[in-house]
């Protein structure tokens, strides 16, 4: 797959099944993520890989986080949260781990983390996997952050669900370049 094709064809897959990325493929996917543009080479990112039975533990953390927020949370909601990480063979938690540095504001470091996720997902697709980048309330929940071992200055930029696409890829939207790009002429 050429780089251009990968960029043009990337297509999120909300429904995922086994197999998830192999350890060898993961190694290369993370190497791709680590090539994210990075002002000051601060390396302001890190990743947690959650697979197998650990996905259910993450689901339990979600349920406990919701109970801490709302002790009367309905059972169905708790069950739905418990099941969320089981929607894919692998969930990668992408974390921005910023450093205070003159000239490299937090925003740039978050953008760099986002570029890392894009690289990771494109590499995954190049190996024939599919995935979807999700956040939702659990990405900014203190109970979840603590349980996953985030330091107070770190944040989750995404839960990256990865596996093999179920069903057909959705049709890619047709966007007009001109709607987003104009030539500034002073
Ligand atoms: C930072 C970020 C967070 C996102 N969070 C969610 C989410 O929580 N749930 C969701 O369905 N899509 C979420 N998305 C969007 C999907 O990852 C995906 O981009 C969208 O479904 C469009 O599909 P496409 O990327 O194939 O065009 C998020 C995207 C980004 C960049």
Tab-separated table of N, CA, C and O in Angstrom, residues 5-120:
chain	number	residue	atom	x	y	z
A	5	UNK	N	-2.081	6.119	-0.869
A	5	UNK	CA	-3.294	5.298	-0.815
A	5	UNK	C	-3.756	5.084	0.612
A	5	UNK	O	-4.952	5.133	0.901
A	6	UNK	N	-2.798	4.831	1.494
A	6	UNK	CA	-3.166	4.618	2.899
A	6	UNK	C	-3.863	5.855	3.442
A	6	UNK	O	-4.893	5.764	4.121
A	7	UNK	N	-3.329	7.017	3.112
A	7	UNK	CA	-3.930	8.263	3.611
A	7	UNK	C	-5.322	8.478	3.021
A	7	UNK	O	-6.238	8.929	3.706
A	8	UNK	N	-5.448	8.164	1.720
A	8	UNK	CA	-6.722	8.435	1.046
A	8	UNK	C	-7.811	7.417	1.406
A	8	UNK	O	-8.993	7.738	1.368
A	9	UNK	N	-7.382	6.214	1.736
A	9	UNK	CA	-8.370	5.149	1.949
A	9	UNK	C	-8.684	4.882	3.415
A	9	UNK	O	-9.580	4.107	3.727
A	10	UNK	N	-7.954	5.498	4.327
A	10	UNK	CA	-8.186	5.197	5.748
A	10	UNK	C	-9.662	5.331	6.081
A	10	UNK	O	-10.312	6.278	5.671
A	11	UNK	N	-10.139	4.354	6.794
A	11	UNK	CA	-11.573	4.269	7.003
A	11	UNK	C	-11.817	3.590	8.343
A	11	UNK	O	-11.458	2.424	8.520
A	12	UNK	N	-12.405	4.290	9.273
A	12	UNK	CA	-12.613	3.722	10.604
A	12	UNK	C	-13.590	2.554	10.555
A	12	UNK	O	-14.498	2.535	9.720
A	13	UNK	N	-13.397	1.621	11.461
A	13	UNK	CA	-14.272	0.448	11.520
A	13	UNK	C	-14.807	0.305	12.941
A	13	UNK	O	-14.064	-0.054	13.845
A	14	UNK	N	-16.084	0.617	13.152
A	14	UNK	CA	-16.622	0.503	14.511
A	14	UNK	C	-16.830	-0.942	14.951
A	14	UNK	O	-16.866	-1.231	16.135
A	15	UNK	N	-16.984	-1.862	13.979
A	15	UNK	CA	-17.240	-3.268	14.341
A	15	UNK	C	-16.003	-4.088	14.002
A	15	UNK	O	-15.619	-4.191	12.833
A	16	UNK	N	-15.405	-4.645	15.047
A	16	UNK	CA	-14.104	-5.304	14.885
A	16	UNK	C	-14.133	-6.702	15.485
A	16	UNK	O	-14.833	-6.962	16.460
A	17	UNK	N	-13.344	-7.580	14.892
A	17	UNK	CA	-13.272	-8.953	15.388
A	17	UNK	C	-11.815	-9.410	15.387
A	17	UNK	O	-10.931	-8.685	14.928
A	18	UNK	N	-11.590	-10.647	15.875
A	18	UNK	CA	-10.264	-11.249	15.808
A	18	UNK	C	-9.917	-11.504	14.341
A	18	UNK	O	-10.804	-11.728	13.536
A	19	UNK	N	-8.647	-11.537	13.956
A	19	UNK	CA	-7.505	-11.328	14.823
A	19	UNK	C	-7.168	-9.853	15.021
A	19	UNK	O	-7.399	-9.023	14.152
A	20	UNK	N	-6.618	-9.577	16.203
A	20	UNK	CA	-6.043	-8.261	16.441
A	20	UNK	C	-4.605	-8.264	15.970
A	20	UNK	O	-4.072	-9.293	15.533
A	21	UNK	N	-3.956	-7.119	16.036
A	21	UNK	CA	-2.572	-7.013	15.563
A	21	UNK	C	-1.634	-7.977	16.296
A	21	UNK	O	-1.722	-8.131	17.514
A	22	UNK	N	-0.780	-8.610	15.523
A	22	UNK	CA	0.209	-9.538	16.106
A	22	UNK	C	1.291	-8.716	16.811
A	22	UNK	O	1.456	-7.512	16.529
A	23	UNK	N	2.061	-9.339	17.701
A	23	UNK	CA	3.142	-8.601	18.374
A	23	UNK	C	4.123	-7.984	17.376
A	23	UNK	O	4.580	-6.850	17.564
A	24	UNK	N	4.421	-8.711	16.281
A	24	UNK	CA	5.370	-8.177	15.289
A	24	UNK	C	4.786	-6.941	14.609
A	24	UNK	O	5.477	-5.942	14.385
A	25	UNK	N	3.514	-7.031	14.253
A	25	UNK	CA	2.880	-5.869	13.624
A	25	UNK	C	2.779	-4.704	14.605
A	25	UNK	O	2.982	-3.544	14.229
A	26	UNK	N	2.469	-5.026	15.872
A	26	UNK	CA	2.375	-3.953	16.882
A	26	UNK	C	3.690	-3.205	16.977
A	26	UNK	O	3.715	-1.968	17.077
A	27	UNK	N	4.766	-3.962	16.947
A	27	UNK	CA	6.090	-3.340	17.053
A	27	UNK	C	6.254	-2.274	15.964
A	27	UNK	O	6.670	-1.139	16.231
A	28	UNK	N	5.864	-2.626	14.735
A	28	UNK	CA	6.027	-1.670	13.628
A	28	UNK	C	4.998	-0.541	13.700
A	28	UNK	O	5.288	0.604	13.349
A	29	UNK	N	3.803	-0.887	14.165
A	29	UNK	CA	2.784	0.168	14.319
A	29	UNK	C	3.253	1.222	15.316
A	29	UNK	O	3.086	2.427	15.110
A	30	UNK	N	3.874	0.758	16.398
A	30	UNK	CA	4.344	1.731	17.390
A	30	UNK	C	5.557	2.507	16.865
A	30	UNK	O	5.700	3.694	17.163
A	31	UNK	N	6.377	1.835	16.090
A	31	UNK	CA	7.495	2.576	15.487
A	31	UNK	C	6.947	3.692	14.594
A	31	UNK	O	7.494	4.797	14.572
A	32	UNK	N	5.867	3.399	13.862
A	32	UNK	CA	5.239	4.438	13.024
A	32	UNK	C	4.713	5.567	13.911
A	32	UNK	O	4.880	6.756	13.597
A	33	UNK	N	4.096	5.198	15.038
A	33	UNK	CA	3.557	6.226	15.944
A	33	UNK	C	4.690	7.100	16.491
A	33	UNK	O	4.537	8.317	16.649
A	34	UNK	N	5.819	6.488	16.756
A	34	UNK	CA	6.935	7.222	17.356
A	34	UNK	C	7.630	8.147	16.355
A	34	UNK	O	8.524	8.900	16.726
A	35	UNK	N	7.209	8.065	15.082
A	35	UNK	CA	7.737	8.999	14.077
A	35	UNK	C	6.857	10.245	13.965
A	35	UNK	O	6.992	11.028	13.016
A	36	UNK	N	5.955	10.457	14.885
A	36	UNK	CA	5.100	11.653	14.839
A	36	UNK	C	5.964	12.910	14.878
A	36	UNK	O	6.976	12.942	15.595
A	37	UNK	N	5.567	13.929	14.131
A	37	UNK	CA	6.253	15.221	14.256
A	37	UNK	C	6.233	15.653	15.721
A	37	UNK	O	5.206	15.499	16.396
A	38	UNK	N	7.334	16.185	16.185
A	38	UNK	CA	7.496	16.341	17.634
A	38	UNK	C	8.440	17.518	17.909
A	38	UNK	O	9.660	17.349	17.900
A	39	UNK	N	7.828	18.695	18.135
A	39	UNK	CA	8.619	19.912	18.371
A	39	UNK	C	9.495	19.730	19.620
A	39	UNK	O	8.997	19.463	20.709
A	40	UNK	N	10.776	19.893	19.436
A	40	UNK	CA	11.702	19.792	20.561
A	40	UNK	C	12.059	18.365	20.940
A	40	UNK	O	12.764	18.144	21.925
A	41	UNK	N	11.572	17.418	20.163
A	41	UNK	CA	11.801	15.999	20.483
A	41	UNK	C	11.512	15.698	21.954
A	41	UNK	O	12.314	15.090	22.656
A	42	UNK	N	10.361	16.142	22.366
A	42	UNK	CA	9.981	15.941	23.769
A	42	UNK	C	9.393	14.559	23.999
A	42	UNK	O	9.237	14.138	25.137
A	43	UNK	N	9.021	13.888	22.914
A	43	UNK	CA	8.380	12.560	23.015
A	43	UNK	C	7.196	12.627	23.984
A	43	UNK	O	7.159	11.894	24.978
A	44	UNK	N	6.234	13.498	23.692
A	44	UNK	CA	5.176	13.729	24.680
A	44	UNK	C	4.023	12.722	24.581
A	44	UNK	O	2.846	13.103	24.636
A	45	UNK	N	4.339	11.467	24.432
A	45	UNK	CA	3.284	10.473	24.269
A	45	UNK	C	3.745	9.136	24.842
A	45	UNK	O	4.933	8.845	24.939
A	46	UNK	N	2.759	8.339	25.220
A	46	UNK	CA	3.017	6.940	25.540
A	46	UNK	C	1.731	6.159	25.307
A	46	UNK	O	0.647	6.754	25.186
A	47	UNK	N	1.855	4.853	25.237
A	47	UNK	CA	0.732	4.010	24.839
A	47	UNK	C	0.605	2.821	25.789
A	47	UNK	O	1.627	2.244	26.190
A	48	UNK	N	-0.625	2.467	26.110
A	48	UNK	CA	-0.887	1.243	26.872
A	48	UNK	C	-1.603	0.274	25.940
A	48	UNK	O	-2.570	0.665	25.267
A	49	UNK	N	-1.159	-0.969	25.913
A	49	UNK	CA	-1.814	-1.991	25.090
A	49	UNK	C	-2.676	-2.849	26.013
A	49	UNK	O	-2.185	-3.369	27.018
A	50	UNK	N	-3.938	-2.964	25.668
A	50	UNK	CA	-4.859	-3.740	26.501
A	50	UNK	C	-5.547	-4.783	25.617
A	50	UNK	O	-6.248	-4.436	24.668
A	51	UNK	N	-5.275	-6.043	25.910
A	51	UNK	CA	-5.873	-7.115	25.116
A	51	UNK	C	-6.348	-8.224	26.035
A	51	UNK	O	-6.231	-8.144	27.263
A	52	UNK	N	-6.880	-9.278	25.444
A	52	UNK	CA	-7.298	-10.467	26.203
A	52	UNK	C	-8.211	-10.112	27.359
A	52	UNK	O	-9.090	-9.254	27.267
A	53	UNK	N	-7.966	-10.796	28.497
A	53	UNK	CA	-8.831	-10.612	29.673
A	53	UNK	C	-8.696	-9.222	30.285
A	53	UNK	O	-9.569	-8.789	31.041
A	54	UNK	N	-7.613	-8.546	29.980
A	54	UNK	CA	-7.425	-7.210	30.561
A	54	UNK	C	-8.460	-6.219	30.041
A	54	UNK	O	-8.724	-5.197	30.680
A	55	UNK	N	-9.051	-6.531	28.884
A	55	UNK	CA	-10.116	-5.653	28.375
A	55	UNK	C	-11.313	-5.640	29.324
A	55	UNK	O	-11.945	-4.613	29.529
A	56	UNK	N	-11.612	-6.824	29.901
A	56	UNK	CA	-12.735	-6.890	30.856
A	56	UNK	C	-12.387	-6.092	32.116
A	56	UNK	O	-13.269	-5.466	32.724
A	57	UNK	N	-11.111	-6.108	32.496
A	57	UNK	CA	-10.713	-5.312	33.675
A	57	UNK	C	-10.905	-3.825	33.388
A	57	UNK	O	-11.333	-3.062	34.251
A	58	UNK	N	-10.602	-3.423	32.152
A	58	UNK	CA	-10.822	-2.024	31.785
A	58	UNK	C	-12.320	-1.707	31.845
A	58	UNK	O	-12.728	-0.649	32.353
A	59	UNK	N	-13.141	-2.638	31.365
A	59	UNK	CA	-14.594	-2.441	31.420
A	59	UNK	C	-15.070	-2.286	32.861
A	59	UNK	O	-15.950	-1.466	33.154
A	60	UNK	N	-14.489	-3.059	33.761
A	60	UNK	CA	-14.873	-2.953	35.175
A	60	UNK	C	-14.466	-1.588	35.739
A	60	UNK	O	-15.194	-0.978	36.524
A	61	UNK	N	-13.303	-1.111	35.303
A	61	UNK	CA	-12.875	0.234	35.724
A	61	UNK	C	-13.898	1.272	35.251
A	61	UNK	O	-14.278	2.179	35.989
A	62	UNK	N	-14.355	1.125	34.004
A	62	UNK	CA	-15.371	2.051	33.483
A	62	UNK	C	-16.621	2.023	34.382
A	62	UNK	O	-17.181	3.068	34.721
A	63	UNK	N	-17.055	0.802	34.727
A	63	UNK	CA	-18.278	0.671	35.533
A	63	UNK	C	-18.063	1.317	36.907
A	63	UNK	O	-18.934	2.049	37.408
A	64	UNK	N	-16.902	1.071	37.502
A	64	UNK	CA	-16.633	1.655	38.829
A	64	UNK	C	-16.542	3.182	38.737
A	64	UNK	O	-16.971	3.890	39.643
A	65	UNK	N	-15.976	3.665	37.630
A	65	UNK	CA	-15.866	5.116	37.435
A	65	UNK	C	-17.263	5.728	37.350
A	65	UNK	O	-17.528	6.803	37.912
A	66	UNK	N	-18.142	5.049	36.653
A	66	UNK	CA	-19.509	5.562	36.516
A	66	UNK	C	-20.223	5.525	37.867
A	66	UNK	O	-20.927	6.471	38.225
A	67	UNK	N	-19.999	4.450	38.638
A	67	UNK	CA	-20.630	4.341	39.957
A	67	UNK	C	-20.116	5.425	40.905
A	67	UNK	O	-20.869	5.938	41.730
A	68	UNK	N	-18.826	5.774	40.756
A	68	UNK	CA	-18.267	6.830	41.600
A	68	UNK	C	-18.914	8.168	41.252
A	68	UNK	O	-19.127	9.026	42.107
A	69	UNK	N	-19.229	8.330	39.964
A	69	UNK	CA	-19.843	9.585	39.500
A	69	UNK	C	-21.325	9.636	39.872
A	69	UNK	O	-21.840	10.661	40.249
A	70	UNK	N	-21.971	8.463	39.721
A	70	UNK	CA	-23.416	8.377	39.964
A	70	UNK	C	-23.724	7.042	40.644
A	70	UNK	O	-23.874	6.009	39.970
A	71	UNK	N	-23.816	7.057	41.967
A	71	UNK	CA	-24.046	5.799	42.690
A	71	UNK	C	-25.348	5.111	42.270
A	71	UNK	O	-25.515	3.917	42.518
A	72	UNK	N	-26.262	5.862	41.646
A	72	UNK	CA	-27.523	5.250	41.205
A	72	UNK	C	-27.515	4.906	39.716
A	72	UNK	O	-28.577	4.751	39.105
A	73	UNK	N	-26.347	4.796	39.142
A	73	UNK	CA	-26.266	4.502	37.698
A	73	UNK	C	-27.041	3.219	37.394
A	73	UNK	O	-26.899	2.216	38.115
A	74	UNK	N	-27.859	3.240	36.349
A	74	UNK	CA	-28.653	2.054	36.036
A	74	UNK	C	-27.769	0.860	35.628
A	74	UNK	O	-26.712	1.038	35.009
A	75	UNK	N	-28.221	-0.321	35.993
A	75	UNK	CA	-27.469	-1.558	35.720
A	75	UNK	C	-27.137	-1.684	34.234
A	75	UNK	O	-26.034	-2.115	33.869
A	76	UNK	N	-28.121	-1.308	33.378
A	76	UNK	CA	-27.875	-1.468	31.923
A	76	UNK	C	-26.699	-0.605	31.479
A	76	UNK	O	-25.901	-1.024	30.634
A	77	UNK	N	-26.612	0.593	32.050
A	77	UNK	CA	-25.515	1.473	31.671
A	77	UNK	C	-24.182	0.863	32.119
A	77	UNK	O	-23.189	0.881	31.379
A	78	UNK	N	-24.183	0.306	33.334
A	78	UNK	CA	-22.937	-0.289	33.853
A	78	UNK	C	-22.529	-1.481	32.984
A	78	UNK	O	-21.347	-1.662	32.669
A	79	UNK	N	-23.511	-2.269	32.582
A	79	UNK	CA	-23.200	-3.432	31.734
A	79	UNK	C	-22.663	-2.990	30.370
A	79	UNK	O	-21.753	-3.577	29.799
A	80	UNK	N	-23.262	-1.925	29.859
A	80	UNK	CA	-22.804	-1.407	28.560
A	80	UNK	C	-21.350	-0.936	28.676
A	80	UNK	O	-20.513	-1.222	27.825
A	81	UNK	N	-21.050	-0.238	29.778
A	81	UNK	CA	-19.670	0.243	29.972
A	81	UNK	C	-18.709	-0.938	30.123
A	81	UNK	O	-17.609	-0.927	29.571
A	82	UNK	N	-19.144	-1.974	30.879
A	82	UNK	CA	-18.277	-3.149	31.050
A	82	UNK	C	-17.942	-3.778	29.701
A	82	UNK	O	-16.856	-4.296	29.497
A	83	UNK	N	-18.909	-3.697	28.785
A	83	UNK	CA	-18.718	-4.360	27.489
A	83	UNK	C	-17.927	-3.530	26.482
A	83	UNK	O	-17.457	-4.059	25.468
A	84	UNK	N	-17.756	-2.247	26.757
A	84	UNK	CA	-17.132	-1.384	25.729
A	84	UNK	C	-15.762	-1.864	25.253
A	84	UNK	O	-15.528	-1.972	24.055
A	85	UNK	N	-14.840	-2.175	26.166
A	85	UNK	CA	-13.506	-2.567	25.675
A	85	UNK	C	-13.502	-3.928	24.956
A	85	UNK	O	-12.504	-4.276	24.317
A	86	UNK	N	-14.609	-4.668	25.069
A	86	UNK	CA	-14.657	-5.986	24.414
A	86	UNK	C	-15.076	-5.855	22.952
A	86	UNK	O	-15.207	-6.844	22.249
A	87	UNK	N	-15.265	-4.608	22.498
A	87	UNK	CA	-15.712	-4.407	21.113
A	87	UNK	C	-14.606	-4.624	20.098
A	87	UNK	O	-14.853	-4.553	18.898
A	88	UNK	N	-13.390	-4.869	20.577
A	88	UNK	CA	-12.274	-5.094	19.645
A	88	UNK	C	-11.269	-6.016	20.326
A	88	UNK	O	-11.202	-6.070	21.558
A	89	UNK	N	-10.480	-6.735	19.554
A	89	UNK	CA	-9.475	-7.611	20.166
A	89	UNK	C	-8.419	-6.842	20.961
A	89	UNK	O	-7.819	-7.391	21.877
A	90	UNK	N	-8.196	-5.600	20.581
A	90	UNK	CA	-7.146	-4.832	21.259
A	90	UNK	C	-7.586	-3.373	21.411
A	90	UNK	O	-8.176	-2.806	20.489
A	91	UNK	N	-7.304	-2.842	22.582
A	91	UNK	CA	-7.539	-1.406	22.807
A	91	UNK	C	-6.196	-0.786	23.182
A	91	UNK	O	-5.524	-1.279	24.097
A	92	UNK	N	-5.834	0.235	22.465
A	92	UNK	CA	-4.604	0.955	22.800
A	92	UNK	C	-5.003	2.300	23.401
A	92	UNK	O	-5.786	3.045	22.804
A	93	UNK	N	-4.491	2.561	24.576
A	93	UNK	CA	-4.765	3.856	25.206
A	93	UNK	C	-3.615	4.782	24.826
A	93	UNK	O	-2.455	4.523	25.161
A	94	UNK	N	-3.955	5.819	24.085
A	94	UNK	CA	-2.939	6.799	23.670
A	94	UNK	C	-2.965	7.946	24.670
A	94	UNK	O	-4.026	8.519	24.955
A	95	UNK	N	-1.793	8.243	25.199
A	95	UNK	CA	-1.684	9.213	26.299
A	95	UNK	C	-0.736	10.331	25.892
A	95	UNK	O	0.338	10.059	25.335
A	96	UNK	N	-1.140	11.565	26.165
A	96	UNK	CA	-0.187	12.669	25.992
A	96	UNK	C	0.484	12.905	27.343
A	96	UNK	O	-0.176	13.003	28.375
A	97	UNK	N	1.794	12.932	27.281
A	97	UNK	CA	2.630	13.032	28.475
A	97	UNK	C	3.492	14.297	28.316
A	97	UNK	O	4.664	14.214	27.973
A	98	UNK	N	2.861	15.461	28.512
A	98	UNK	CA	3.539	16.705	28.125
A	98	UNK	C	4.652	17.117	29.086
A	98	UNK	O	4.626	16.779	30.269
A	99	UNK	N	5.581	17.850	28.526
A	99	UNK	CA	6.681	18.417	29.295
A	99	UNK	C	6.531	19.926	29.252
A	99	UNK	O	6.152	20.472	28.210
A	100	UNK	N	6.817	20.593	30.365
A	100	UNK	CA	6.811	22.068	30.323
A	100	UNK	C	8.073	22.535	29.651
A	100	UNK	O	9.178	22.233	30.120
A	101	UNK	N	7.904	23.229	28.548
A	101	UNK	CA	9.091	23.646	27.799
A	101	UNK	C	8.760	24.944	27.087
A	101	UNK	O	7.752	25.028	26.366
A	102	UNK	N	9.605	25.941	27.265
A	102	UNK	CA	9.383	27.210	26.578
A	102	UNK	C	9.342	26.978	25.077
A	102	UNK	O	10.213	26.283	24.536
A	103	UNK	N	8.368	27.572	24.431
A	103	UNK	CA	8.304	27.492	22.971
A	103	UNK	C	7.560	26.272	22.459
A	103	UNK	O	7.332	26.147	21.259
A	104	UNK	N	7.211	25.340	23.357
A	104	UNK	CA	6.445	24.160	22.905
A	104	UNK	C	5.198	24.044	23.787
A	104	UNK	O	5.180	23.291	24.767
A	105	UNK	N	4.167	24.826	23.429
A	105	UNK	CA	2.968	24.817	24.268
A	105	UNK	C	2.285	23.450	24.278
A	105	UNK	O	2.509	22.619	23.395
A	106	UNK	N	1.452	23.291	25.292
A	106	UNK	CA	0.730	22.018	25.457
A	106	UNK	C	0.017	21.620	24.171
A	106	UNK	O	0.041	20.450	23.766
A	107	UNK	N	-0.604	22.617	23.522
A	107	UNK	CA	-1.359	22.293	22.304
A	107	UNK	C	-0.496	21.553	21.279
A	107	UNK	O	-0.933	20.589	20.657
A	108	UNK	N	0.730	21.990	21.127
A	108	UNK	CA	1.603	21.338	20.138
A	108	UNK	C	1.899	19.894	20.535
A	108	UNK	O	2.047	19.021	19.677
A	109	UNK	N	1.984	19.671	21.825
A	109	UNK	CA	2.308	18.324	22.286
A	109	UNK	C	1.093	17.398	22.121
A	109	UNK	O	1.234	16.221	21.790
A	110	UNK	N	-0.095	17.972	22.306
A	110	UNK	CA	-1.314	17.173	22.073
A	110	UNK	C	-1.452	16.865	20.584
A	110	UNK	O	-1.798	15.744	20.190
A	111	UNK	N	-1.144	17.863	19.756
A	111	UNK	CA	-1.207	17.618	18.303
A	111	UNK	C	-0.237	16.502	17.934
A	111	UNK	O	-0.559	15.601	17.145
A	112	UNK	N	0.942	16.538	18.530
A	112	UNK	CA	1.934	15.505	18.234
A	112	UNK	C	1.398	14.124	18.623
A	112	UNK	O	1.557	13.142	17.876
A	113	UNK	N	0.745	14.056	19.772
A	113	UNK	CA	0.163	12.768	20.198
A	113	UNK	C	-0.894	12.315	19.188
A	113	UNK	O	-0.984	11.126	18.844
A	114	UNK	N	-1.683	13.282	18.680
A	114	UNK	CA	-2.694	12.940	17.680
A	114	UNK	C	-2.063	12.413	16.397
A	114	UNK	O	-2.557	11.466	15.788
A	115	UNK	N	-0.965	13.042	16.001
A	115	UNK	CA	-0.254	12.554	14.807
A	115	UNK	C	0.240	11.132	15.037
A	115	UNK	O	0.219	10.291	14.130
A	116	UNK	N	0.687	10.866	16.259
A	116	UNK	CA	1.150	9.510	16.581
A	116	UNK	C	0.039	8.494	16.396
A	116	UNK	O	0.235	7.423	15.815
A	117	UNK	N	-1.153	8.861	16.864
A	117	UNK	CA	-2.291	7.941	16.718
A	117	UNK	C	-2.597	7.717	15.238
A	117	UNK	O	-2.857	6.591	14.803
A	118	UNK	N	-2.554	8.786	14.465
A	118	UNK	CA	-2.817	8.643	13.030
A	118	UNK	C	-1.797	7.688	12.405
A	118	UNK	O	-2.168	6.788	11.628
A	119	UNK	N	-0.528	7.872	12.749
A	119	UNK	CA	0.518	6.982	12.220
A	119	UNK	C	0.269	5.540	12.610
A	119	UNK	O	0.384	4.618	11.794
A	120	UNK	N	-0.090	5.360	13.862
A	120	UNK	CA	-0.370	4.009	14.365
A	120	UNK	C	-1.518	3.362	13.587
A	120	UNK	O	-1.436	2.206	13.146
